[in-house]
Short mmCIF file of C-alpha atoms in Angstrom, two decimals:
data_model
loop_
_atom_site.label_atom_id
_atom_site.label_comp_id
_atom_site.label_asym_id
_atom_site.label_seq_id
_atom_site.Cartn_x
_atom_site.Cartn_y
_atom_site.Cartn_z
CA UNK L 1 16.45 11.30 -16.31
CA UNK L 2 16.04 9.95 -12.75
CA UNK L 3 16.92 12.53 -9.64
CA UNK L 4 16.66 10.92 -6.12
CA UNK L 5 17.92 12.35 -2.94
CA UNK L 6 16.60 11.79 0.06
CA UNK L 7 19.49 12.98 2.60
CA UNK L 8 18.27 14.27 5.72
CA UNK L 9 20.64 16.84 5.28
CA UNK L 10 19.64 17.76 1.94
CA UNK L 11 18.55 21.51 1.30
CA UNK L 12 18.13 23.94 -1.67
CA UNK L 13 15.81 25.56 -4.50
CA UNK L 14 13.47 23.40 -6.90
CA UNK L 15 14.20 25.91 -9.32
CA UNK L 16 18.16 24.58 -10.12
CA UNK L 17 15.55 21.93 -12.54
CA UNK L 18 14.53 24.55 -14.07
CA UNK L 19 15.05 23.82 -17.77
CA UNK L 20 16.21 20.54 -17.20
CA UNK L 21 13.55 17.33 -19.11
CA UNK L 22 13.03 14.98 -15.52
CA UNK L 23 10.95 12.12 -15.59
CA UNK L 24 11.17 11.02 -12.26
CA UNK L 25 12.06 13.08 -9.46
CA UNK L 26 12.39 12.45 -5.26
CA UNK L 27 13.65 14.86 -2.62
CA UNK L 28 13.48 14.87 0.77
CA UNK L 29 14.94 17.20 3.14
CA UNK L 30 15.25 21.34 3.22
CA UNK L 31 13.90 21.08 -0.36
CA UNK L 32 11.62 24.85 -1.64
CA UNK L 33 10.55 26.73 -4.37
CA UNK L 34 7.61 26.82 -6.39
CA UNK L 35 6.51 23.85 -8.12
CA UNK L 36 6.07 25.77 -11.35
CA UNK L 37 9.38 24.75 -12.74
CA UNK L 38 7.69 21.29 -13.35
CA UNK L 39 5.25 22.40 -15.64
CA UNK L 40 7.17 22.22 -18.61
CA UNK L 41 7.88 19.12 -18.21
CA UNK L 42 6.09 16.38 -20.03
CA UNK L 43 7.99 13.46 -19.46
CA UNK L 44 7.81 13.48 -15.81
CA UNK L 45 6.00 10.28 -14.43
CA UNK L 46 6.63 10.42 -10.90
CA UNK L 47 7.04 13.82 -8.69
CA UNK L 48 7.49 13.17 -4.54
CA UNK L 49 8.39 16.14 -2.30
CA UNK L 50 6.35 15.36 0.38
CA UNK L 51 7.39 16.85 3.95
CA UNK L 52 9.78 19.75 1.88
CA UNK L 53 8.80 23.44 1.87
CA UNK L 54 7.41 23.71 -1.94
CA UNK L 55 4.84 26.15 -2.25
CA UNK L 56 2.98 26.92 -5.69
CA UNK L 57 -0.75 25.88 -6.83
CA UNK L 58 -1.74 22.39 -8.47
CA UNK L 59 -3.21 23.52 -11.78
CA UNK L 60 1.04 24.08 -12.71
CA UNK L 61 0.48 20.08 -13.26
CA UNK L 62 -2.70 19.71 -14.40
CA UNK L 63 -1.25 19.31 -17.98
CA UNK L 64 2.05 16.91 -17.75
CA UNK L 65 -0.15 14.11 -18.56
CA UNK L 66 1.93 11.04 -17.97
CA UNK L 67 2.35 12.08 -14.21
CA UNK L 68 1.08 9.03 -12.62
CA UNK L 69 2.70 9.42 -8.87
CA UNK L 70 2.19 12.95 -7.34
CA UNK L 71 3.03 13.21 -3.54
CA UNK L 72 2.99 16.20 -1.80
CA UNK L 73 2.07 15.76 1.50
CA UNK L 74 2.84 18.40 3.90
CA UNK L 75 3.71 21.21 1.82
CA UNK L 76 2.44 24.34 1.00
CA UNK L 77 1.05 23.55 -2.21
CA UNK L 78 -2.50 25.07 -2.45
CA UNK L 79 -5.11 24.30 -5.57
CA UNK L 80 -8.32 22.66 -6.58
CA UNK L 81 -8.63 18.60 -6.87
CA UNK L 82 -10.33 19.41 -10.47
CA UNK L 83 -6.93 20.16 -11.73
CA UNK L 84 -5.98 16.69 -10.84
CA UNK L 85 -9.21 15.36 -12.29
CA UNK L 86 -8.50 12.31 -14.36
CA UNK L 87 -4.15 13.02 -14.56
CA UNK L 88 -3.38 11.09 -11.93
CA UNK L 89 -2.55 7.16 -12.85
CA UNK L 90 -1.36 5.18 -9.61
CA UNK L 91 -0.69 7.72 -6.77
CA UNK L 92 -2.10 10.71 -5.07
CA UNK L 93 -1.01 12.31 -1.96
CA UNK L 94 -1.78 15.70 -1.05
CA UNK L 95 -2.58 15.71 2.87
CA UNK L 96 -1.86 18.53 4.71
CA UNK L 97 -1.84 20.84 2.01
CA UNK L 98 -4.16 23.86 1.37
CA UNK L 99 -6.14 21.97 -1.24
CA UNK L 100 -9.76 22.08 -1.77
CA UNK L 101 -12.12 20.68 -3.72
CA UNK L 102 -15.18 18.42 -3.55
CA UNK L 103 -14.79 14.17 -5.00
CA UNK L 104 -16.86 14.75 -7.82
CA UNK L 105 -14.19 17.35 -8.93
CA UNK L 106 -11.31 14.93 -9.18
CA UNK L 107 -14.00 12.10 -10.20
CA UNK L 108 -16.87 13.95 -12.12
CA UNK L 109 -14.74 14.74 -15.28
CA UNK L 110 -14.31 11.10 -15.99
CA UNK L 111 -16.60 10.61 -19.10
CA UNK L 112 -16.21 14.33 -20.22
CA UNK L 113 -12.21 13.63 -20.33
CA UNK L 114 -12.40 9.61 -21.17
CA UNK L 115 -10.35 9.42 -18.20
CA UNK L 116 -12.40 6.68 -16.87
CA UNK L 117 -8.58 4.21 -17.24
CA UNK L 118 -6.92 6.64 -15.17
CA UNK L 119 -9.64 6.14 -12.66
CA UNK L 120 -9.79 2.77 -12.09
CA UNK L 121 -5.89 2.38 -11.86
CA UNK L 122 -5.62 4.55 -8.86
CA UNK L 123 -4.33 2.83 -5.97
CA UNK L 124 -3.26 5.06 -3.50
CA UNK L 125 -5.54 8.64 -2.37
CA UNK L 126 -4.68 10.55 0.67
CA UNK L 127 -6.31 13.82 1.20
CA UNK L 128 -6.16 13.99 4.77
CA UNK L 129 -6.06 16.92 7.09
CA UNK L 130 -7.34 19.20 3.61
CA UNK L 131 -10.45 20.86 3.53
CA UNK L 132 -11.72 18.58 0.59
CA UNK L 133 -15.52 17.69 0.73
CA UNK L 134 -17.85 15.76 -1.01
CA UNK L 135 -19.87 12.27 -1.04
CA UNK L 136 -17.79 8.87 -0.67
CA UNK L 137 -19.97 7.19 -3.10
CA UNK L 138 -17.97 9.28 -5.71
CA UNK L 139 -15.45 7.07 -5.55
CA UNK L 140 -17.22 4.15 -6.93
CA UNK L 141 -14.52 4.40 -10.21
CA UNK L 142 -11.57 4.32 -8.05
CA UNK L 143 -11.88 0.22 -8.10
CA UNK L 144 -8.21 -0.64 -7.45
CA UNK L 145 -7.49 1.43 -4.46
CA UNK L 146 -5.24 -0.31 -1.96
CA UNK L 147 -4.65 2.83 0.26
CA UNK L 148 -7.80 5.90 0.98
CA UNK L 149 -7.02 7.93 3.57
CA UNK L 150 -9.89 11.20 3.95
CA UNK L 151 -9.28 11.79 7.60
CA UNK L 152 -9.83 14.87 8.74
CA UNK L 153 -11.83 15.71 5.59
CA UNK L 154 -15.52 17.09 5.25
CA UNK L 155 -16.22 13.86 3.34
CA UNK L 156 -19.91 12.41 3.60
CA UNK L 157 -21.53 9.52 2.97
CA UNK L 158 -22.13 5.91 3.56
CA UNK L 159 -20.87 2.92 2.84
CA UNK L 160 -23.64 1.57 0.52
CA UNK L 161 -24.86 -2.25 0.15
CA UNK L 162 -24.81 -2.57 -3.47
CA UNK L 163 -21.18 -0.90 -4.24
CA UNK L 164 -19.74 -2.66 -0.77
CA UNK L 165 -17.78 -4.74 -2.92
CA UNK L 166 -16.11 -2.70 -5.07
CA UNK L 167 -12.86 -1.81 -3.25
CA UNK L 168 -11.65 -5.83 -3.22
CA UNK L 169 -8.02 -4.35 -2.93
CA UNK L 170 -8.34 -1.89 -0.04
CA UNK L 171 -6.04 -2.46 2.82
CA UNK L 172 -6.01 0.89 4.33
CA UNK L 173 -8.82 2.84 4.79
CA UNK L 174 -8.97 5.98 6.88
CA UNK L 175 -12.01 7.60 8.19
CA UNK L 176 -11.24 9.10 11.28
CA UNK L 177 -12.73 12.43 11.86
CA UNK L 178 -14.72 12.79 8.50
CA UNK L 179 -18.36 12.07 8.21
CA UNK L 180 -18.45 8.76 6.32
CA UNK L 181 -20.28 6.58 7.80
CA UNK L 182 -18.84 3.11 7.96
CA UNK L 183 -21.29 0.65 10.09
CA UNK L 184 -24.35 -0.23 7.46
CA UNK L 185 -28.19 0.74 8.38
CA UNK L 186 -30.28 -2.24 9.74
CA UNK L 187 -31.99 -2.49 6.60
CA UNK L 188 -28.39 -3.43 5.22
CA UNK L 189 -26.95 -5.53 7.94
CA UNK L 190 -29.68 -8.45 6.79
CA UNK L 191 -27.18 -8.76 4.31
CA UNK L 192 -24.12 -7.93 5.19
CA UNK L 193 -22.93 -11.15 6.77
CA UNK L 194 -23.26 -12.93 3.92
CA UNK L 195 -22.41 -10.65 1.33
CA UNK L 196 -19.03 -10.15 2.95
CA UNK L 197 -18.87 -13.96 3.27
CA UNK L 198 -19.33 -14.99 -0.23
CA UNK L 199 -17.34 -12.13 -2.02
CA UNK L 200 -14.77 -11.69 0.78
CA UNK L 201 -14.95 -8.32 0.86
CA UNK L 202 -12.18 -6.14 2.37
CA UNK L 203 -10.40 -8.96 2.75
CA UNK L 204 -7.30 -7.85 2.08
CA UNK L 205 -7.91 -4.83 4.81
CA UNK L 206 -4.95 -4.10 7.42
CA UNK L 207 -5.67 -0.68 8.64
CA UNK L 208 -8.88 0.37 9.10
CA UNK L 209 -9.55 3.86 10.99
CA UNK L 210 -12.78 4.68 11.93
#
């Protein structure tokens, strides 16, 4: 079953679901309640409530396990990333929410859970304006991202020489306010012309916030 409603005037309780079997689900509008109701169930692929007034904590989810688009932007949703570690297929948005969590938690389970798939079919992350930390380099699995936003974040790191062409897909990428470091050492920028020359790398970037 397929809900979407996306009327600005659009209000009401998440909980009216409640005992219901979704598998994909979009609201916008006056939407609340506690995302708890979805954690029953197990068909739901896709779950986008971004900008509503949901409240409840992420490990609710950690267990519908063909969830492969979770937005939540802008709600009240708090939690860890590790309950997200590895569930996650295509789509990830939690910015502005009272998550936490370090990279390695949503990436560092990958061999433990033989989520490593899941991984590298993730094409959208935004965990901006959360007060997620951890090292960039952790991200190395996430091969297919088109869309990273960590603005805003405590996330560290640099943009290393020999992994500079693994996001061939990227075309947004914001950095603003974080503490990756984007412009390569002078040991790397020897390189760096033509290594970006003969792999075209980041050449499908748009966006790119810095």
């Amino acid at each position: 079953k397929t809900v979407s409603l996306t009327s600005p005037t659009l209000s009401g309780d998440i909980k009216s679901f409640e005992g219901t079997q979704l598998e994909k689900l979009e609201l916008k509008g006056k939407v609340f309640g506690d995302i708890q109701v979805f954690q029953k169930m197990k068909n739901l692929t896709r779950l986008i409530l971004a900008n509503s007034q949901v409240t409840g904590h992420l490990h609710v989810l950690e267990k519908l396990e063909h969830l492969d688009t979770l937005s939540l932007a802008d709600t009240q949703v708090v939690g860890h990333l590790s309950s997200m570690a590895g569930a996650i297929r295509m789509r990830l948005e939690l910015s502005g929410t009272g998550v936490t969590g370090n990279l390695s938690d949503l990436i560092g389970h990958v061999r433990e859970s033989g989520a490593s798939q899941n991984m590298a079919e993730l094409m959208v992350l935004k965990l901006s304006r959360t007060r997620v930390t951890g090292n960039f380099g952790d991200l190395i699995p996430c091969r297919n991202l088109m869309e990273l936003d960590l603005s805003h974040t405590q996330v560290f790191g640099r943009i290393q020489q020999h992994w500079r062409g693994w996001f061939r897909n990227i075309r947004i990428l914001q950095l603003r306010n974080s503490s990756v470091q984007f412009v390569p050492s002078a040991e790397d920028m020897k390189s760096v012309r033509a290594q970006w020359s003969s792999d075209r790398s980041l050449r499908r970037l748009t966006d790119l916030d810095l």
